[in-house]
Coordinates of C-alpha atoms in Angstrom, one line a residue:
Chain A
M1 CA 25.1 49.2 37.7
E2 CA 27.9 48.0 40.1
L3 CA 25.9 44.8 40.6
F4 CA 25.3 44.3 36.8
S5 CA 28.9 44.9 36.0
S6 CA 30.1 42.3 38.4
L7 CA 27.7 40.0 36.7
T8 CA 29.2 40.7 33.3
P9 CA 31.2 37.4 33.1
V10 CA 27.9 35.6 33.8
F11 CA 26.2 37.4 31.0
I12 CA 28.9 36.5 28.7
A13 CA 28.8 32.9 29.8
I14 CA 25.0 32.9 29.2
I15 CA 25.4 34.4 25.8
C16 CA 27.9 31.6 24.8
V17 CA 25.6 28.9 26.1
L18 CA 22.6 30.4 24.2
I19 CA 24.6 30.7 20.9
G20 CA 25.7 27.1 21.4
I21 CA 22.0 26.0 21.7
I22 CA 21.1 28.0 18.6
L23 CA 24.0 26.6 16.6
K24 CA 23.1 23.0 17.6
S25 CA 19.4 23.5 16.8
N26 CA 20.3 24.9 13.4
R27 CA 22.7 22.1 12.7
K28 CA 19.9 19.7 13.5
S29 CA 17.5 21.4 11.0
S30 CA 20.0 21.7 8.2
K31 CA 20.6 18.0 8.5
K32 CA 16.9 17.7 8.2
G33 CA 16.6 15.5 5.1
K34 CA 18.7 12.9 6.7
S35 CA 18.2 13.2 10.4
E36 CA 14.5 13.4 10.0
T37 CA 14.3 10.0 8.4
Q38 CA 16.7 8.6 10.9
N39 CA 14.6 10.0 13.8
K40 CA 11.5 8.6 12.2
S41 CA 13.2 5.3 11.7
E42 CA 13.8 5.1 15.4
S43 CA 10.2 5.2 16.2
H44 CA 8.8 3.4 13.1
P45 CA 11.6 1.2 12.2
W46 CA 12.0 0.7 8.5
V47 CA 8.5 1.9 7.7
D48 CA 9.2 5.2 6.1
D49 CA 11.4 3.7 3.5
D50 CA 8.7 1.6 2.3
L51 CA 6.1 4.3 2.3
R52 CA 8.3 6.7 0.5
D53 CA 6.7 8.2 -2.6
N54 CA 9.1 7.8 -5.5
T55 CA 6.9 9.1 -8.1
D56 CA 7.5 12.8 -7.8
L57 CA 11.2 13.1 -7.2
H58 CA 14.2 11.7 -8.8
V59 CA 15.2 9.9 -5.6
E60 CA 18.9 9.3 -5.6
E61 CA 19.4 7.2 -2.6
E62 CA 22.0 4.7 -1.6
G63 CA 20.8 1.7 0.3
Q64 CA 17.9 1.4 -2.2
E65 CA 20.1 -1.2 -4.0
E66 CA 19.9 -4.9 -3.9
D67 CA 16.2 -5.4 -3.4
A68 CA 14.6 -2.5 -5.1
D69 CA 14.7 -4.0 -8.5
G70 CA 12.0 -2.7 -11.0
D71 CA 10.8 -6.2 -11.8
W72 CA 9.5 -8.4 -9.0
Q73 CA 11.4 -11.5 -9.5
G74 CA 13.9 -13.3 -7.3
L75 CA 17.0 -11.3 -7.6
D76 CA 19.6 -13.9 -6.8
E77 CA 21.5 -14.1 -10.0
N78 CA 22.8 -17.6 -9.1
I79 CA 19.3 -19.1 -9.0
A80 CA 18.7 -21.6 -11.9
H81 CA 16.1 -20.7 -14.5
V82 CA 13.6 -23.3 -15.6
S83 CA 11.4 -23.3 -18.6
F84 CA 8.0 -22.0 -18.3
S85 CA 4.7 -22.7 -20.0
A86 CA 1.2 -21.6 -19.3
E87 CA -2.2 -22.9 -20.1
R88 CA -3.2 -21.8 -23.5
Y89 CA -6.9 -21.1 -24.2
S90 CA -8.6 -20.3 -27.5
E91 CA -9.5 -16.7 -28.0
G92 CA -13.2 -17.7 -27.5
E93 CA -12.4 -19.4 -24.3
M94 CA -10.4 -16.4 -23.1
I95 CA -13.2 -14.0 -23.7
K96 CA -15.6 -16.3 -22.0
R97 CA -13.4 -16.9 -19.0
S98 CA -12.6 -13.3 -18.6
K99 CA -16.2 -12.3 -18.8
E100 CA -17.3 -15.0 -16.2
F101 CA -14.5 -14.0 -13.8
Y102 CA -15.6 -10.4 -14.0
E103 CA -19.2 -11.4 -13.5
L104 CA -18.3 -13.4 -10.4
L105 CA -16.3 -10.6 -8.9
N106 CA -18.8 -7.9 -9.8
K107 CA -21.2 -9.7 -7.3
R108 CA -18.7 -9.0 -4.5
R109 CA -19.8 -6.4 -2.0
S110 CA -18.4 -5.3 1.3
V111 CA -20.7 -6.8 3.9
R112 CA -21.0 -5.8 7.5
F113 CA -23.6 -8.4 8.4
I114 CA -22.0 -11.7 8.8
S115 CA -23.6 -14.9 10.0
D116 CA -22.1 -17.0 12.8
E117 CA -22.6 -20.2 10.9
P118 CA -19.4 -22.1 10.9
V119 CA -17.2 -22.3 7.7
P120 CA -14.9 -25.3 7.0
R121 CA -11.3 -24.4 8.0
E122 CA -10.0 -26.1 4.9
V123 CA -11.6 -23.4 2.8
I124 CA -9.8 -20.7 4.9
N125 CA -6.6 -22.5 4.4
N126 CA -7.1 -22.6 0.7
V127 CA -7.9 -19.0 0.3
I128 CA -4.9 -18.0 2.2
K129 CA -2.8 -20.4 0.1
A130 CA -4.1 -18.6 -2.9
A131 CA -3.2 -15.2 -1.4
G132 CA 0.3 -16.6 -0.8
T133 CA 0.8 -17.0 -4.5
S134 CA 1.0 -13.2 -4.9
P135 CA 4.1 -11.7 -6.3
S136 CA 6.2 -9.6 -3.9
G137 CA 9.2 -7.3 -4.1
A138 CA 12.3 -9.5 -4.5
H139 CA 10.2 -12.5 -3.6
T140 CA 10.2 -11.6 0.1
E141 CA 6.6 -12.8 0.6
P142 CA 6.3 -10.3 3.4
W143 CA 2.9 -11.3 4.7
T144 CA 1.4 -12.9 7.8
F145 CA -2.3 -14.0 7.8
V146 CA -3.5 -14.3 11.4
V147 CA -6.7 -16.3 11.4
V148 CA -8.6 -15.7 14.7
E149 CA -11.4 -18.3 15.5
D150 CA -11.2 -18.2 19.4
P151 CA -14.4 -16.3 20.5
E152 CA -12.5 -14.6 23.4
V153 CA -9.7 -13.3 21.2
K154 CA -12.3 -12.1 18.7
H155 CA -14.1 -10.3 21.5
R156 CA -11.0 -8.7 22.7
I157 CA -10.3 -7.4 19.2
R158 CA -13.8 -6.0 19.0
E159 CA -13.3 -4.2 22.3
I160 CA -10.0 -2.6 21.1
I161 CA -11.5 -1.6 17.7
E162 CA -14.7 -0.2 19.2
E163 CA -12.9 1.8 21.8
E164 CA -10.8 3.5 19.1
E165 CA -13.7 4.0 16.8
E166 CA -15.8 5.6 19.5
I167 CA -13.0 8.1 20.1
N168 CA -12.7 8.7 16.3
Y169 CA -16.4 9.2 15.8
K170 CA -16.9 11.4 18.8
K171 CA -14.0 13.6 17.8
R172 CA -15.3 13.7 14.2
M173 CA -18.7 14.9 15.5
G174 CA -17.0 17.4 17.8
D175 CA -18.4 20.7 16.8
R176 CA -21.5 19.5 15.1
W177 CA -24.9 18.9 16.5
V178 CA -25.3 15.4 17.8
N179 CA -29.1 14.9 17.4
D180 CA -29.1 11.2 17.5
L181 CA -26.3 9.7 19.3
K182 CA -27.8 6.3 19.1
R183 CA -28.0 6.3 15.4
L184 CA -24.4 7.5 15.2
R185 CA -23.4 4.7 17.6
T186 CA -24.1 2.1 14.9
N187 CA -21.1 3.5 13.2
W188 CA -18.6 2.2 15.7
I189 CA -20.4 -0.9 16.8
K190 CA -18.9 -3.7 14.9
E191 CA -20.9 -6.8 15.8
Y192 CA -19.4 -8.8 13.0
L193 CA -16.1 -9.0 15.0
D194 CA -17.9 -11.3 17.3
T195 CA -20.2 -13.1 14.9
A196 CA -18.0 -13.8 12.0
P197 CA -16.5 -17.3 12.3
Y198 CA -13.1 -16.1 11.3
L199 CA -11.2 -12.8 11.6
I200 CA -8.3 -12.6 9.2
L201 CA -5.8 -10.0 10.3
I202 CA -3.2 -9.3 7.6
F203 CA 0.2 -8.0 8.7
K204 CA 2.9 -6.7 6.4
Q205 CA 6.5 -7.5 7.4
V206 CA 8.2 -4.2 7.0
Y207 CA 11.6 -5.7 7.4
G208 CA 13.2 -9.2 7.7
M209 CA 16.3 -10.5 9.4
L210 CA 19.5 -11.5 7.7
P211 CA 21.4 -14.5 8.9
N212 CA 23.9 -12.2 10.6
G213 CA 21.0 -10.6 12.6
Q214 CA 20.9 -7.4 10.6
K215 CA 17.6 -5.9 9.5
K216 CA 16.7 -6.1 5.8
T217 CA 14.1 -3.6 4.5
H218 CA 11.3 -5.3 2.5
Y219 CA 10.8 -2.9 -0.3
Y220 CA 7.2 -2.5 -1.6
N221 CA 6.0 -4.6 1.3
E222 CA 2.8 -2.6 1.5
I223 CA 2.0 -2.9 -2.2
S224 CA 2.9 -6.6 -2.1
V225 CA 0.7 -7.5 0.8
S226 CA -2.2 -5.4 -0.6
I227 CA -1.9 -7.3 -3.9
A228 CA -2.1 -10.5 -1.9
C229 CA -5.2 -9.2 -0.2
G230 CA -6.7 -8.5 -3.6
I231 CA -6.2 -12.2 -4.5
L232 CA -7.6 -13.2 -1.1
L233 CA -10.7 -11.2 -1.8
A234 CA -11.2 -12.8 -5.2
A235 CA -10.7 -16.3 -3.5
L236 CA -13.3 -15.5 -0.8
Q237 CA -15.8 -14.4 -3.4
N238 CA -15.1 -17.5 -5.5
V239 CA -16.5 -19.7 -2.6
G240 CA -19.4 -17.5 -1.7
L241 CA -18.0 -16.0 1.5
V242 CA -18.3 -12.3 2.4
T243 CA -16.1 -9.9 4.1
V244 CA -15.6 -6.1 4.6
T245 CA -12.2 -4.6 3.9
S246 CA -11.3 -2.7 7.1
T247 CA -8.2 -0.7 8.3
P248 CA -8.8 -0.3 12.0
L249 CA -7.6 3.2 12.7
N250 CA -5.0 3.5 15.4
C251 CA -5.5 -0.1 16.6
G252 CA -2.5 -1.7 14.9
P253 CA 0.0 -1.7 17.8
R254 CA -2.6 -2.9 20.4
L255 CA -3.8 -5.7 18.0
R256 CA -0.2 -6.6 17.2
V257 CA 0.6 -7.0 20.9
L258 CA -2.7 -9.0 21.5
L259 CA -1.9 -11.4 18.7
Q260 CA 1.7 -11.6 19.8
R261 CA 3.2 -10.5 16.4
P262 CA 6.8 -9.3 16.3
T263 CA 7.6 -5.7 15.9
N264 CA 8.6 -6.0 12.3
E265 CA 4.9 -6.7 11.5
K266 CA 2.3 -3.9 11.0
L267 CA -1.4 -4.5 10.7
L268 CA -2.6 -3.7 7.2
L269 CA -6.1 -5.0 7.0
L270 CA -8.7 -6.8 9.0
L271 CA -11.2 -9.1 7.2
P272 CA -14.0 -10.6 9.0
V273 CA -15.0 -13.7 7.0
G274 CA -18.2 -15.8 7.0
Y275 CA -21.5 -16.3 5.2
P276 CA -23.6 -13.1 4.9
G277 CA -26.2 -12.7 7.6
K278 CA -29.8 -13.5 6.7
D279 CA -30.9 -9.8 6.7
A280 CA -27.7 -8.4 5.3
T281 CA -28.0 -5.2 3.5
V282 CA -25.4 -3.1 1.5
P283 CA -25.4 0.5 0.5
D284 CA -26.9 0.9 -3.0
L285 CA -23.6 2.0 -4.7
T286 CA -22.6 1.6 -8.3
R287 CA -19.2 1.1 -9.9
K288 CA -17.5 3.4 -12.4
P289 CA -18.0 2.2 -15.9
L290 CA -15.0 1.0 -17.8
D291 CA -14.5 4.2 -19.8
D292 CA -14.0 6.0 -16.4
I293 CA -11.2 3.8 -15.3
M294 CA -9.4 2.7 -18.5
V295 CA -7.5 4.9 -21.0
V296 CA -6.3 3.2 -24.3
M297 CA -3.3 4.7 -26.2
Chain B
M1 CA 35.9 45.9 33.6
E2 CA 34.8 49.4 33.2
L3 CA 34.2 48.9 29.5
F4 CA 32.4 45.6 30.1
S5 CA 30.1 47.0 32.8
S6 CA 29.2 49.9 30.4
L7 CA 28.2 47.1 27.9
T8 CA 26.0 45.2 30.4
P9 CA 22.8 46.6 28.9
V10 CA 24.0 45.4 25.4
F11 CA 24.7 41.9 26.9
I12 CA 21.2 41.8 28.4
A13 CA 19.7 42.9 25.1
I14 CA 21.7 40.2 23.3
I15 CA 20.5 37.6 25.8
C16 CA 17.0 38.6 25.2
V17 CA 17.3 38.3 21.5
L18 CA 19.0 34.9 21.7
I19 CA 16.3 33.6 24.1
G20 CA 13.7 34.9 21.6
I21 CA 15.3 33.0 18.8
I22 CA 15.5 29.8 20.8
L23 CA 11.8 30.1 21.8
K24 CA 10.8 30.6 18.3
S25 CA 12.7 27.7 16.9
N26 CA 11.4 25.5 19.8
R27 CA 7.8 26.5 18.9
K28 CA 8.6 25.5 15.4
S29 CA 9.7 22.0 16.3
S30 CA 6.9 21.4 18.7
K31 CA 4.5 22.2 15.9
K32 CA 6.5 19.7 13.9
G33 CA 3.7 17.3 13.4
K34 CA 1.6 19.7 11.7
S35 CA 3.9 22.1 9.9
E36 CA 6.1 19.4 8.6
T37 CA 3.2 17.6 6.9
Q38 CA 2.2 20.9 5.5
N39 CA 5.7 21.7 4.2
K40 CA 5.8 18.2 2.6
S41 CA 2.4 18.8 1.1
E42 CA 3.7 21.6 -0.8
S43 CA 6.2 19.6 -2.7
H44 CA 4.2 16.3 -2.8
P45 CA 0.7 17.4 -2.7
W46 CA -1.5 15.1 -0.7
V47 CA 0.8 12.2 -1.0
D48 CA 2.2 12.0 2.5
D49 CA -1.1 11.7 4.1
D50 CA -1.7 8.5 2.3
L51 CA 1.7 7.2 3.0
R52 CA 1.4 7.9 6.7
D53 CA 2.0 4.9 8.8
N54 CA -0.8 4.7 11.3
T55 CA 0.2 1.4 13.0
D56 CA 2.7 2.7 15.5
L57 CA 1.3 5.9 16.9
H58 CA -2.0 7.0 18.2
V59 CA -2.4 9.5 15.5
E60 CA -4.6 12.3 16.6
E61 CA -5.1 14.4 13.6
E62 CA -7.8 16.6 12.5
G63 CA -8.7 16.4 8.8
Q64 CA -8.6 12.7 9.0
E65 CA -12.4 12.9 9.3
E66 CA -15.0 12.0 6.7
D67 CA -13.3 9.6 4.5
A68 CA -11.0 7.7 6.8
D69 CA -13.6 5.2 8.1
G70 CA -12.4 1.9 9.3
D71 CA -14.8 -0.1 7.1
W72 CA -14.5 0.5 3.4
Q73 CA -18.0 1.1 2.5
G74 CA -19.7 4.1 0.9
L75 CA -19.9 6.6 3.7
D76 CA -22.7 8.7 2.6
E77 CA -25.4 8.0 5.3
N78 CA -28.1 9.1 3.1
I79 CA -27.5 6.4 0.6
A80 CA -30.2 3.6 0.5
H81 CA -29.5 0.2 1.7
V82 CA -30.5 -2.8 -0.4
S83 CA -30.8 -6.4 0.7
F84 CA -27.8 -8.6 -0.2
S85 CA -27.5 -12.2 -1.0
A86 CA -24.7 -14.3 -2.2
E87 CA -24.2 -17.5 -4.1
R88 CA -24.4 -20.4 -1.6
Y89 CA -22.2 -23.5 -2.3
S90 CA -22.2 -26.8 -0.4
E91 CA -19.2 -27.3 1.9
G92 CA -17.9 -29.9 -0.6
E93 CA -18.2 -27.4 -3.4
M94 CA -16.5 -24.6 -1.4
I95 CA -13.6 -26.9 -0.7
K96 CA -13.3 -27.9 -4.3
R97 CA -13.6 -24.4 -5.6
S98 CA -11.1 -23.0 -3.1
K99 CA -8.6 -25.7 -4.0
E100 CA -9.0 -25.2 -7.8
F101 CA -8.6 -21.5 -7.5
Y102 CA -5.5 -21.9 -5.5
E103 CA -4.1 -24.4 -8.0
L104 CA -4.9 -22.0 -10.9
L105 CA -3.1 -19.2 -9.2
N106 CA -0.2 -21.2 -7.9
K107 CA 0.8 -21.8 -11.6
R108 CA 1.2 -18.0 -11.9
R109 CA 4.8 -16.8 -12.3
S110 CA 6.3 -13.4 -13.1
V111 CA 7.4 -13.7 -16.7
R112 CA 9.8 -11.4 -18.5
F113 CA 9.6 -13.1 -21.8
I114 CA 6.5 -12.1 -23.5
S115 CA 5.4 -13.0 -27.0
D116 CA 4.3 -10.4 -29.6
E117 CA 1.3 -12.4 -30.5
P118 CA -1.8 -10.3 -30.5
V119 CA -4.3 -10.7 -27.7
P120 CA -8.0 -9.8 -28.0
R121 CA -8.8 -6.4 -26.6
E122 CA -12.0 -7.7 -25.2
V123 CA -10.1 -9.8 -22.8
I124 CA -8.1 -6.8 -21.7
N125 CA -11.3 -4.9 -21.1
N126 CA -12.7 -7.7 -19.1
V127 CA -9.7 -8.1 -16.8
I128 CA -9.7 -4.4 -16.1
K129 CA -13.4 -4.4 -15.4
A130 CA -12.6 -7.3 -13.0
A131 CA -9.9 -5.2 -11.3
G132 CA -12.5 -2.3 -11.1
T133 CA -14.6 -4.4 -8.8
S134 CA -12.0 -4.0 -6.1
P135 CA -13.1 -2.3 -2.8
S136 CA -11.6 1.1 -2.1
G137 CA -11.5 3.5 0.8
A138 CA -14.8 5.4 1.0
H139 CA -15.7 3.9 -2.5
T140 CA -13.4 6.4 -4.2
E141 CA -12.3 3.9 -6.9
P142 CA -9.0 5.8 -7.1
W143 CA -7.5 3.9 -10.1
T144 CA -6.7 4.6 -13.7
F145 CA -5.6 1.8 -16.0
V146 CA -3.7 3.1 -19.0
V147 CA -3.5 0.4 -21.7
V148 CA -0.7 1.1 -24.2
E149 CA -0.9 -0.8 -27.5
D150 CA 0.7 1.9 -29.8
P151 CA 4.1 0.5 -30.6
E152 CA 5.7 4.0 -30.6
V153 CA 4.4 4.8 -27.2
K154 CA 5.5 1.4 -25.9
H155 CA 9.0 2.1 -27.3
R156 CA 9.2 5.6 -25.6
I157 CA 8.2 4.0 -22.3
R158 CA 10.9 1.4 -22.9
E159 CA 13.5 4.1 -23.5
I160 CA 12.5 6.0 -20.3
I161 CA 12.6 2.9 -18.1
E162 CA 15.8 1.6 -19.6
E163 CA 17.6 4.9 -19.1
E164 CA 16.7 5.0 -15.5
E165 CA 17.4 1.4 -14.9
E166 CA 20.9 1.7 -16.4
I167 CA 21.5 4.6 -14.0
N168 CA 20.3 2.5 -11.1
Y169 CA 22.3 -0.6 -12.0
K170 CA 25.6 1.3 -12.6
K171 CA 25.2 3.1 -9.3
R172 CA 24.4 -0.2 -7.6
M173 CA 27.6 -1.7 -9.0
G174 CA 29.5 1.3 -8.2
D175 CA 32.3 0.2 -5.9
R176 CA 32.2 -3.4 -7.0
W177 CA 34.1 -5.1 -9.7
V178 CA 32.2 -5.2 -13.0
N179 CA 33.5 -8.4 -14.6
D180 CA 31.0 -8.8 -17.2
L181 CA 29.1 -5.7 -18.1
K182 CA 27.3 -7.4 -20.9
R183 CA 25.8 -10.0 -18.5
L184 CA 24.8 -7.2 -16.2
R185 CA 23.2 -5.3 -19.0
T186 CA 20.5 -7.9 -19.4
N187 CA 19.3 -6.6 -16.1
W188 CA 18.2 -3.3 -17.4
I189 CA 17.3 -4.3 -21.0
K190 CA 13.5 -4.8 -21.0
E191 CA 12.6 -6.2 -24.3
Y192 CA 9.2 -7.1 -23.1
L193 CA 8.2 -3.4 -23.1
D194 CA 8.4 -3.5 -27.0
T195 CA 7.1 -7.1 -27.5
A196 CA 4.2 -7.4 -25.2
P197 CA 1.0 -6.5 -27.1
Y198 CA -0.2 -4.4 -24.1
L199 CA 1.4 -2.5 -21.3
I200 CA -0.9 -1.7 -18.5
L201 CA 0.2 1.2 -16.4
I202 CA -1.7 1.5 -13.2
F203 CA -2.0 5.0 -11.7
K204 CA -3.3 5.8 -8.2
Q205 CA -5.3 8.9 -7.8
V206 CA -3.9 10.4 -4.6
Y207 CA -6.6 13.0 -4.4
G208 CA -9.8 13.9 -6.2
M209 CA -11.6 17.2 -6.8
L210 CA -14.8 18.3 -5.0
P211 CA -17.5 20.1 -7.0
N212 CA -16.2 23.4 -5.4
G213 CA -12.8 22.8 -6.8
Q214 CA -11.1 21.8 -3.5
K215 CA -8.8 18.8 -3.3
K216 CA -10.2 15.8 -1.5
T217 CA -7.6 13.3 -0.2
H218 CA -8.2 9.7 -1.1
Y219 CA -7.4 7.8 2.0
Y220 CA -5.8 4.4 1.5
N221 CA -5.5 5.0 -2.2
E222 CA -2.2 3.0 -2.5
I223 CA -3.7 0.0 -0.7
S224 CA -6.9 0.2 -2.7
V225 CA -5.1 0.3 -6.0
S226 CA -2.8 -2.5 -5.0
I227 CA -5.8 -4.6 -4.1
A228 CA -7.3 -3.9 -7.5
C229 CA -3.9 -5.0 -9.0
G230 CA -4.1 -8.3 -7.1
I231 CA -7.6 -8.9 -8.7
L232 CA -6.1 -7.9 -12.1
L233 CA -3.3 -10.4 -11.7
A234 CA -5.7 -13.2 -10.8
A235 CA -7.9 -12.2 -13.8
L236 CA -4.9 -12.4 -16.2
Q237 CA -3.9 -15.8 -14.8
N238 CA -7.4 -17.0 -15.3
V239 CA -7.2 -16.4 -19.0
G240 CA -3.6 -17.7 -19.6
L241 CA -1.9 -14.4 -20.0
V242 CA 1.4 -13.6 -18.2
T243 CA 2.9 -10.5 -16.8
V244 CA 5.7 -9.2 -14.5
T245 CA 4.8 -7.0 -11.7
S246 CA 7.1 -4.0 -12.0
T247 CA 7.6 -0.7 -10.2
P248 CA 9.7 1.4 -12.6
L249 CA 12.1 3.2 -10.3
N250 CA 12.1 6.9 -10.6
C251 CA 10.2 6.9 -13.9
G252 CA 6.8 7.8 -12.5
P253 CA 6.8 11.5 -13.4
R254 CA 8.2 11.1 -16.9
L255 CA 5.7 8.3 -17.7
R256 CA 2.9 10.3 -16.2
V257 CA 3.8 13.2 -18.5
L258 CA 4.2 10.9 -21.5
L259 CA 0.8 9.4 -21.0
Q260 CA -0.8 12.8 -20.3
R261 CA -2.1 11.8 -16.8
P262 CA -3.0 14.6 -14.5
T263 CA -0.9 15.5 -11.5
N264 CA -3.1 13.9 -8.9
E265 CA -2.2 10.5 -10.5
K266 CA 1.0 8.7 -9.5
L267 CA 2.3 5.6 -11.3
L268 CA 2.0 2.5 -9.0
L269 CA 2.8 -0.5 -11.3
L270 CA 3.5 -1.3 -14.9
L271 CA 2.3 -4.7 -16.1
P272 CA 3.4 -5.8 -19.6
V273 CA 0.7 -8.3 -20.7
G274 CA 0.6 -11.1 -23.3
Y275 CA 1.3 -14.7 -23.9
P276 CA 4.5 -16.1 -22.7
G277 CA 7.3 -16.2 -25.2
K278 CA 8.2 -19.6 -26.7
D279 CA 11.4 -20.0 -24.8
A280 CA 10.3 -18.3 -21.7
T281 CA 12.1 -19.2 -18.5
V282 CA 11.5 -18.3 -14.8
P283 CA 13.9 -18.4 -11.8
D284 CA 13.4 -21.7 -10.0
L285 CA 11.8 -20.2 -6.9
T286 CA 9.5 -21.9 -4.4
R287 CA 6.7 -20.3 -2.2
K288 CA 6.6 -20.4 1.5
P289 CA 4.4 -23.2 2.8
L290 CA 1.1 -22.4 4.5
D291 CA 2.5 -22.8 8.1
D292 CA 5.0 -20.0 7.4
I293 CA 2.4 -17.5 6.3
M294 CA -0.6 -18.3 8.5
V295 CA -1.1 -18.3 12.2
V296 CA -4.4 -19.6 13.8
M297 CA -5.6 -18.5 17.2

């Protein structure tokens, strides 16, 4: 007891320190809303803003200003306006054109079997130019299309993706029986990454740089770049080329470094592009009928 | 000192309690990754998964299985595969088709001035069918296109959007001078919501329902639906109709309720569709040249 009582000041000091720690950690979690976003921002700069879901909450945020206009037009009020006119077709022509366009696109399938036959570069340039006509939030055009034709770079991409896919698949099968590992293996082997004459890797620019060096969030960058990819897919189908829309899981940072893209760019999609292989097959899927995807009021 | 030393056991007890509290709060934050997502899930069911940025971190999550395949094909391994062949064009034709498609799309502009002239419904059906050919993660086809032609519903939509826009603009102007409120006002007045013969509201289905009633996350639903919208924009341009890509800020939930969409659907975009108005103007913007958006390796 004598020993303990001589330690009393030490106990009191310890209590003070512990209370301090608790207060600090409480302050952190009470600031959660804000500080969490900030913490995230440090590791994923500017990404979370863009990925914010604004449909459920009445988000009242400052800093949303300037660029987050509802209509995606250029927002500089000083820019001149010019008159606009569009091609005008007869109703009959419109119906015919809309039907033909649907029929063309309805033949599109995601194809994993891609021939190594060369494809004219000019065609690739044109389909990317078409994608570049996409609208974007505040006309930021936040996309970079990296076209890989060098066989060594393609192979390096394949190695990175297959490594990660193998990990994903093996984890997925974890507890289950693995009767036929070889059959499973076809799931992570992506030969098309070597054979396709082009790999198009589409990066979203999650922020830009102002002239003064400050970062400028690109609102709606993911939606904008995905819209551009929709146009790219239509453009590819229009010239008889095939691809498979892929989102290489967990490979974004390694591929970004490999392709020497800056840190404001994040990989969105990878499209291997070419003619279909001679024995190409596709799963026998159907699409939802119009009544399942459209509601008229 | 005598008093203090008699309190020593109390101090020790307090220290133990405080350490307990700290350990508990530490355990909470080390479980952060998981519990945070779960907490969020409660308020925005299933949304955050989809909005997760997977480009920066090596995300090691369970529950990602099944649907989050890298390639967007149907994932049911039992589905039959059928042979695939595509239209094959000569190189000359490919170059010509790709150039013409680019030129068609390059005339597309976001237009706010939309005529009230009627547009054949069949054309709208066809452009939505075209959008429905889009690829989607695990072939979930997670889109609903709500086509509004009823003038009263259109007007109600306009009221909701203008109310929110006015709030947004006034907050945006907050500290600044407001010389000409009337001029500013044009920014939140969206006449096209009344005049356009159709408003197409595109909802993403963030989760689906399994036969057993369980929720099933739709991975990549936002990217998938945005890609479909890219195809929709191309289809509209192809028939000479105009639109302006808009993301009504903060209006999602009210519009969802107005249009009687279920809670698994979130508003992604609103497209007013019609012919351009007679005096339509557009801002005099240019697009980035190919070299600014494409990198070849």
